[in-house]
Amino acid sequence: MNDFDAVILANGDFPTHAVPLDVLHSTPHVVACDGAITRYPQAEVVVGDGDSIAAAFHDRLIQVDEQEDNDLTKATRYCVGRGWRSIAYLAATGGREDHTLGNIALLMRYYRDMGVEGVMFTDHGCFTPAQGDRTFPSFKGQQVSIFNFGCQEITSEGLKWDSYAYRELWQGTLNEALTSYFTLRADGCYMVYQTYEGKEKSNG
């Protein structure tokens, strides 16, 4: 996995898989979103409106009261303001499904509008926003899904099924890597999901 400038820890399902936990423990800066500080009190700062933060953590509170954006976006702005643009997002899924879908979509907003090289880690795999031509490290049997964010053209090498400019979210799911890497070529932005385990284990 990449070396990250910072982790943003949201208030969804706290990670249990070794991959996101390794990222959490090896990244120099950890920023908690509001109530997430209670599950990881080692966090450097906590960003939010402060309503659900115990008084013990107020000395680390970066209070942002505006309600137009969620805490994940406020924490991202905090990181960008400090020059931390390689960001790992943890505990951003789970709980309410609309929050999960919204947080995944925000990853593309941060990439396109804020110059963030972000990766969102779950207990099953990771989401990576990308643009244009890119080669992804992989392994034979890794499960791969591709979500189109405005491309008119997408082609692939090293995947079981050829990619194209998907019109629906489901169309690029459930692909599979054939070797230790795969390459996507596109004329716009897209999101890639990769599992930590191969097909048999990820389905088990």
PDB file of C-alpha atoms in Angstrom:
ATOM      1  CA  MET A   1       0.000   0.000   0.000  1.00  0.00           C
ATOM      2  CA  ASN A   2       0.978   3.623  -0.414  1.00  0.00           C
ATOM      3  CA  ASP A   3       2.739   5.699   2.207  1.00  0.00           C
ATOM      4  CA  PHE A   4       0.182   8.246   3.360  1.00  0.00           C
ATOM      5  CA  ASP A   5       0.561  11.713   4.860  1.00  0.00           C
ATOM      6  CA  ALA A   6      -2.489  11.273   7.052  1.00  0.00           C
ATOM      7  CA  VAL A   7      -5.361   9.013   8.032  1.00  0.00           C
ATOM      8  CA  ILE A   8      -8.866  10.414   8.359  1.00  0.00           C
ATOM      9  CA  LEU A   9     -10.832   8.204  10.724  1.00  0.00           C
ATOM     10  CA  ALA A  10     -14.581   8.505  10.234  1.00  0.00           C
ATOM     11  CA  ASN A  11     -17.302   7.296  12.587  1.00  0.00           C
ATOM     12  CA  GLY A  12     -18.460   4.224  10.660  1.00  0.00           C
ATOM     13  CA  ASP A  13     -17.377   0.642  11.273  1.00  0.00           C
ATOM     14  CA  PHE A  14     -13.959   0.643  12.927  1.00  0.00           C
ATOM     15  CA  PRO A  15     -11.533  -1.519  10.888  1.00  0.00           C
ATOM     16  CA  THR A  16     -10.652  -5.044  11.994  1.00  0.00           C
ATOM     17  CA  HIS A  17      -8.731  -6.296   8.940  1.00  0.00           C
ATOM     18  CA  ALA A  18      -4.933  -6.190   9.085  1.00  0.00           C
ATOM     19  CA  VAL A  19      -4.559  -3.962   6.000  1.00  0.00           C
ATOM     20  CA  PRO A  20      -6.463  -0.881   7.260  1.00  0.00           C
ATOM     21  CA  LEU A  21      -5.128  -1.403  10.767  1.00  0.00           C
ATOM     22  CA  ASP A  22      -1.556  -1.404   9.433  1.00  0.00           C
ATOM     23  CA  VAL A  23      -2.301   1.839   7.589  1.00  0.00           C
ATOM     24  CA  LEU A  24      -3.761   3.370  10.755  1.00  0.00           C
ATOM     25  CA  HIS A  25      -0.752   2.464  12.880  1.00  0.00           C
ATOM     26  CA  SER A  26       1.951   3.351  10.352  1.00  0.00           C
ATOM     27  CA  THR A  27       0.712   6.771   9.175  1.00  0.00           C
ATOM     28  CA  PRO A  28       2.216   9.803  10.947  1.00  0.00           C
ATOM     29  CA  HIS A  29      -0.956  11.890  11.319  1.00  0.00           C
ATOM     30  CA  VAL A  30      -4.419  10.668  12.345  1.00  0.00           C
ATOM     31  CA  VAL A  31      -7.389  13.037  12.172  1.00  0.00           C
ATOM     32  CA  ALA A  32     -10.636  11.855  13.774  1.00  0.00           C
ATOM     33  CA  CYS A  33     -14.067  12.942  12.590  1.00  0.00           C
ATOM     34  CA  ASP A  34     -16.090  14.119  15.569  1.00  0.00           C
ATOM     35  CA  GLY A  35     -17.200  11.099  17.670  1.00  0.00           C
ATOM     36  CA  ALA A  36     -14.569   8.787  16.170  1.00  0.00           C
ATOM     37  CA  ILE A  37     -12.098  10.178  18.704  1.00  0.00           C
ATOM     38  CA  THR A  38     -13.692   7.994  21.393  1.00  0.00           C
ATOM     39  CA  ARG A  39     -12.660   4.846  19.513  1.00  0.00           C
ATOM     40  CA  TYR A  40      -9.154   6.081  18.730  1.00  0.00           C
ATOM     41  CA  PRO A  41      -8.132   8.573  21.425  1.00  0.00           C
ATOM     42  CA  GLN A  42      -4.558   8.597  20.079  1.00  0.00           C
ATOM     43  CA  ALA A  43      -5.703  10.782  17.167  1.00  0.00           C
ATOM     44  CA  GLU A  44      -3.743  14.005  16.726  1.00  0.00           C
ATOM     45  CA  VAL A  45      -6.828  16.187  16.330  1.00  0.00           C
ATOM     46  CA  VAL A  46     -10.581  15.809  16.073  1.00  0.00           C
ATOM     47  CA  VAL A  47     -12.565  17.814  13.515  1.00  0.00           C
ATOM     48  CA  GLY A  48     -16.269  18.537  13.829  1.00  0.00           C
ATOM     49  CA  ASP A  49     -18.876  20.698  15.487  1.00  0.00           C
ATOM     50  CA  GLY A  50     -17.939  19.337  18.917  1.00  0.00           C
ATOM     51  CA  ASP A  51     -21.453  18.283  19.956  1.00  0.00           C
ATOM     52  CA  SER A  52     -20.521  14.621  20.473  1.00  0.00           C
ATOM     53  CA  ILE A  53     -16.975  15.112  21.758  1.00  0.00           C
ATOM     54  CA  ALA A  54     -16.198  14.579  25.440  1.00  0.00           C
ATOM     55  CA  ALA A  55     -14.617  17.460  27.315  1.00  0.00           C
ATOM     56  CA  ALA A  56     -11.412  15.433  27.684  1.00  0.00           C
ATOM     57  CA  PHE A  57     -10.753  15.862  23.948  1.00  0.00           C
ATOM     58  CA  HIS A  58     -11.607  19.553  23.595  1.00  0.00           C
ATOM     59  CA  ASP A  59      -7.940  20.536  23.692  1.00  0.00           C
ATOM     60  CA  ARG A  60      -7.564  18.745  20.329  1.00  0.00           C
ATOM     61  CA  LEU A  61     -10.837  19.919  18.808  1.00  0.00           C
ATOM     62  CA  ILE A  62     -10.823  21.793  15.500  1.00  0.00           C
ATOM     63  CA  GLN A  63     -14.366  23.120  15.655  1.00  0.00           C
ATOM     64  CA  VAL A  64     -16.138  23.668  12.341  1.00  0.00           C
ATOM     65  CA  ASP A  65     -19.793  24.590  12.789  1.00  0.00           C
ATOM     66  CA  GLU A  66     -20.942  24.951   9.165  1.00  0.00           C
ATOM     67  CA  GLN A  67     -23.394  22.241   8.098  1.00  0.00           C
ATOM     68  CA  GLU A  68     -23.078  22.350   4.301  1.00  0.00           C
ATOM     69  CA  ASP A  69     -20.375  19.655   4.311  1.00  0.00           C
ATOM     70  CA  ASN A  70     -20.014  16.565   6.473  1.00  0.00           C
ATOM     71  CA  ASP A  71     -17.199  15.880   8.934  1.00  0.00           C
ATOM     72  CA  LEU A  72     -15.280  13.799   6.387  1.00  0.00           C
ATOM     73  CA  THR A  73     -15.036  16.826   4.113  1.00  0.00           C
ATOM     74  CA  LYS A  74     -14.148  19.155   6.995  1.00  0.00           C
ATOM     75  CA  ALA A  75     -11.349  16.788   8.030  1.00  0.00           C
ATOM     76  CA  THR A  76     -10.144  16.600   4.427  1.00  0.00           C
ATOM     77  CA  ARG A  77      -9.963  20.402   4.239  1.00  0.00           C
ATOM     78  CA  TYR A  78      -7.975  20.420   7.474  1.00  0.00           C
ATOM     79  CA  CYS A  79      -5.450  17.965   5.993  1.00  0.00           C
ATOM     80  CA  VAL A  80      -5.173  19.802   2.682  1.00  0.00           C
ATOM     81  CA  GLY A  81      -4.559  23.030   4.587  1.00  0.00           C
ATOM     82  CA  ARG A  82      -1.490  21.396   6.090  1.00  0.00           C
ATOM     83  CA  GLY A  83      -0.225  20.077   2.788  1.00  0.00           C
ATOM     84  CA  TRP A  84      -1.322  16.492   3.487  1.00  0.00           C
ATOM     85  CA  ARG A  85      -2.795  15.360   0.183  1.00  0.00           C
ATOM     86  CA  SER A  86      -2.030  11.641   0.320  1.00  0.00           C
ATOM     87  CA  ILE A  87      -4.833  10.553   2.616  1.00  0.00           C
ATOM     88  CA  ALA A  88      -6.145   7.175   3.778  1.00  0.00           C
ATOM     89  CA  TYR A  89      -9.815   7.100   4.760  1.00  0.00           C
ATOM     90  CA  LEU A  90     -10.830   4.535   7.379  1.00  0.00           C
ATOM     91  CA  ALA A  91     -14.153   3.688   9.075  1.00  0.00           C
ATOM     92  CA  ALA A  92     -15.984   5.649   6.363  1.00  0.00           C
ATOM     93  CA  THR A  93     -18.332   2.753   5.535  1.00  0.00           C
ATOM     94  CA  GLY A  94     -20.795   0.708   7.558  1.00  0.00           C
ATOM     95  CA  GLY A  95     -23.771   1.970   9.476  1.00  0.00           C
ATOM     96  CA  ARG A  96     -26.315   3.780   7.316  1.00  0.00           C
ATOM     97  CA  GLU A  97     -26.036   2.809   3.680  1.00  0.00           C
ATOM     98  CA  ASP A  98     -26.699   6.336   2.404  1.00  0.00           C
ATOM     99  CA  HIS A  99     -23.735   7.599   4.435  1.00  0.00           C
ATOM    100  CA  THR A 100     -21.557   4.829   3.004  1.00  0.00           C
ATOM    101  CA  LEU A 101     -22.511   5.615  -0.589  1.00  0.00           C
ATOM    102  CA  GLY A 102     -22.080   9.339  -0.017  1.00  0.00           C
ATOM    103  CA  ASN A 103     -18.630   8.927   1.538  1.00  0.00           C
ATOM    104  CA  ILE A 104     -17.405   6.738  -1.330  1.00  0.00           C
ATOM    105  CA  ALA A 105     -18.640   9.313  -3.845  1.00  0.00           C
ATOM    106  CA  LEU A 106     -16.919  12.103  -1.893  1.00  0.00           C
ATOM    107  CA  LEU A 107     -13.590  10.387  -2.519  1.00  0.00           C
ATOM    108  CA  MET A 108     -13.914  11.381  -6.177  1.00  0.00           C
ATOM    109  CA  ARG A 109     -14.836  14.953  -5.229  1.00  0.00           C
ATOM    110  CA  TYR A 110     -11.677  15.255  -3.131  1.00  0.00           C
ATOM    111  CA  TYR A 111      -9.597  13.847  -5.990  1.00  0.00           C
ATOM    112  CA  ARG A 112     -11.007  16.129  -8.696  1.00  0.00           C
ATOM    113  CA  ASP A 113     -11.637  19.333  -6.770  1.00  0.00           C
ATOM    114  CA  MET A 114      -9.035  19.306  -3.994  1.00  0.00           C
ATOM    115  CA  GLY A 115      -6.101  17.401  -5.495  1.00  0.00           C
ATOM    116  CA  VAL A 116      -6.281  14.657  -2.865  1.00  0.00           C
ATOM    117  CA  GLU A 117      -4.675  11.310  -3.657  1.00  0.00           C
ATOM    118  CA  GLY A 118      -7.018   9.376  -1.414  1.00  0.00           C
ATOM    119  CA  VAL A 119      -7.694   5.703  -0.819  1.00  0.00           C
ATOM    120  CA  MET A 120     -10.683   4.485   1.196  1.00  0.00           C
ATOM    121  CA  PHE A 121     -10.034   1.249   3.091  1.00  0.00           C
ATOM    122  CA  THR A 122     -12.749  -1.106   4.336  1.00  0.00           C
ATOM    123  CA  ASP A 123     -12.476  -4.548   5.924  1.00  0.00           C
ATOM    124  CA  HIS A 124     -12.765  -6.158   2.482  1.00  0.00           C
ATOM    125  CA  GLY A 125     -10.869  -3.943   0.053  1.00  0.00           C
ATOM    126  CA  CYS A 126     -10.084  -0.394  -0.989  1.00  0.00           C
ATOM    127  CA  PHE A 127     -11.457   2.306  -3.290  1.00  0.00           C
ATOM    128  CA  THR A 128      -9.059   4.415  -5.366  1.00  0.00           C
ATOM    129  CA  PRO A 129     -10.094   7.353  -7.582  1.00  0.00           C
ATOM    130  CA  ALA A 130      -8.085   7.758 -10.776  1.00  0.00           C
ATOM    131  CA  GLN A 131      -7.988   9.535 -14.109  1.00  0.00           C
ATOM    132  CA  GLY A 132      -6.608   8.715 -17.545  1.00  0.00           C
ATOM    133  CA  ASP A 133      -4.093   5.900 -17.945  1.00  0.00           C
ATOM    134  CA  ARG A 134      -3.013   4.074 -14.808  1.00  0.00           C
ATOM    135  CA  THR A 135      -1.478   0.733 -13.844  1.00  0.00           C
ATOM    136  CA  PHE A 136      -2.612  -0.856 -10.566  1.00  0.00           C
ATOM    137  CA  PRO A 137      -0.601  -3.411  -8.572  1.00  0.00           C
ATOM    138  CA  SER A 138      -2.693  -6.549  -8.187  1.00  0.00           C
ATOM    139  CA  PHE A 139      -2.517 -10.337  -7.982  1.00  0.00           C
ATOM    140  CA  LYS A 140      -4.047 -13.208  -9.905  1.00  0.00           C
ATOM    141  CA  GLY A 141      -7.627 -13.737  -8.770  1.00  0.00           C
ATOM    142  CA  GLN A 142      -8.041 -10.344  -7.120  1.00  0.00           C
ATOM    143  CA  GLN A 143     -11.594  -9.100  -7.474  1.00  0.00           C
ATOM    144  CA  VAL A 144     -11.800  -5.706  -9.173  1.00  0.00           C
ATOM    145  CA  SER A 145     -14.697  -3.333  -9.776  1.00  0.00           C
ATOM    146  CA  ILE A 146     -14.593  -0.159 -11.874  1.00  0.00           C
ATOM    147  CA  PHE A 147     -17.029   2.732 -11.502  1.00  0.00           C
ATOM    148  CA  ASN A 148     -17.249   5.316 -14.265  1.00  0.00           C
ATOM    149  CA  PHE A 149     -17.314   9.010 -13.330  1.00  0.00           C
ATOM    150  CA  GLY A 150     -17.849  10.610 -16.730  1.00  0.00           C
ATOM    151  CA  CYS A 151     -15.549   8.687 -19.092  1.00  0.00           C
ATOM    152  CA  GLN A 152     -16.594   8.239 -22.690  1.00  0.00           C
ATOM    153  CA  GLU A 153     -13.927   5.621 -23.180  1.00  0.00           C
ATOM    154  CA  ILE A 154     -12.346   3.011 -20.861  1.00  0.00           C
ATOM    155  CA  THR A 155     -10.183   0.090 -21.958  1.00  0.00           C
ATOM    156  CA  SER A 156      -8.249  -2.424 -19.867  1.00  0.00           C
ATOM    157  CA  GLU A 157      -5.375  -4.880 -19.947  1.00  0.00           C
ATOM    158  CA  GLY A 158      -4.852  -7.655 -17.412  1.00  0.00           C
ATOM    159  CA  LEU A 159      -8.506  -8.130 -16.418  1.00  0.00           C
ATOM    160  CA  LYS A 160     -10.686 -11.152 -17.150  1.00  0.00           C
ATOM    161  CA  TRP A 161     -13.334  -9.072 -18.906  1.00  0.00           C
ATOM    162  CA  ASP A 162     -12.604  -6.074 -21.125  1.00  0.00           C
ATOM    163  CA  SER A 163     -13.605  -2.731 -19.656  1.00  0.00           C
ATOM    164  CA  TYR A 164     -15.686  -0.105 -21.423  1.00  0.00           C
ATOM    165  CA  ALA A 165     -17.362   3.203 -20.568  1.00  0.00           C
ATOM    166  CA  TYR A 166     -19.967   1.825 -18.188  1.00  0.00           C
ATOM    167  CA  ARG A 167     -23.248   3.695 -18.052  1.00  0.00           C
ATOM    168  CA  GLU A 168     -24.527   2.060 -14.859  1.00  0.00           C
ATOM    169  CA  LEU A 169     -22.756   1.564 -11.525  1.00  0.00           C
ATOM    170  CA  TRP A 170     -23.221  -2.221 -11.558  1.00  0.00           C
ATOM    171  CA  GLN A 171     -21.769  -2.790 -15.033  1.00  0.00           C
ATOM    172  CA  GLY A 172     -18.103  -2.548 -14.031  1.00  0.00           C
ATOM    173  CA  THR A 173     -18.347  -4.731 -10.943  1.00  0.00           C
ATOM    174  CA  LEU A 174     -17.083  -8.284 -10.377  1.00  0.00           C
ATOM    175  CA  ASN A 175     -14.110  -8.252 -12.713  1.00  0.00           C
ATOM    176  CA  GLU A 176     -10.933 -10.198 -11.925  1.00  0.00           C
ATOM    177  CA  ALA A 177      -7.199  -9.579 -12.257  1.00  0.00           C
ATOM    178  CA  LEU A 178      -5.195 -12.086 -14.304  1.00  0.00           C
ATOM    179  CA  THR A 179      -1.658 -11.152 -13.240  1.00  0.00           C
ATOM    180  CA  SER A 180       0.309  -9.026 -10.770  1.00  0.00           C
ATOM    181  CA  TYR A 181      -1.003  -5.793 -12.276  1.00  0.00           C
ATOM    182  CA  PHE A 182      -3.683  -4.414 -14.576  1.00  0.00           C
ATOM    183  CA  THR A 183      -3.855  -1.235 -16.640  1.00  0.00           C
ATOM    184  CA  LEU A 184      -6.804   1.038 -17.353  1.00  0.00           C
ATOM    185  CA  ARG A 185      -6.847   3.643 -20.101  1.00  0.00           C
ATOM    186  CA  ALA A 186      -9.568   6.252 -20.000  1.00  0.00           C
ATOM    187  CA  ASP A 187     -10.444   9.779 -21.097  1.00  0.00           C
ATOM    188  CA  GLY A 188     -11.777  10.845 -17.712  1.00  0.00           C
ATOM    189  CA  CYS A 189     -12.203   9.892 -14.063  1.00  0.00           C
ATOM    190  CA  TYR A 190     -13.155   6.533 -12.596  1.00  0.00           C
ATOM    191  CA  MET A 191     -13.042   4.680  -9.284  1.00  0.00           C
ATOM    192  CA  VAL A 192     -11.402   1.281  -8.764  1.00  0.00           C
ATOM    193  CA  TYR A 193     -12.242  -1.160  -5.989  1.00  0.00           C
ATOM    194  CA  GLN A 194      -9.794  -3.988  -5.210  1.00  0.00           C
ATOM    195  CA  THR A 195     -10.248  -6.778  -2.685  1.00  0.00           C
ATOM    196  CA  TYR A 196      -7.530  -7.858  -0.263  1.00  0.00           C
ATOM    197  CA  GLU A 197      -8.223 -11.548  -0.892  1.00  0.00           C
ATOM    198  CA  GLY A 198      -8.705 -13.589  -4.057  1.00  0.00           C
ATOM    199  CA  LYS A 199     -12.037 -14.793  -5.372  1.00  0.00           C
ATOM    200  CA  GLU A 200     -12.465 -17.871  -3.191  1.00  0.00           C
ATOM    201  CA  LYS A 201     -11.568 -16.145   0.086  1.00  0.00           C
ATOM    202  CA  SER A 202     -13.512 -12.959  -0.661  1.00  0.00           C
ATOM    203  CA  ASN A 203     -16.627 -15.035  -1.354  1.00  0.00           C
ATOM    204  CA  GLY A 204     -16.143 -17.233   1.718  1.00  0.00           C
TER     205      GLY A 204
END
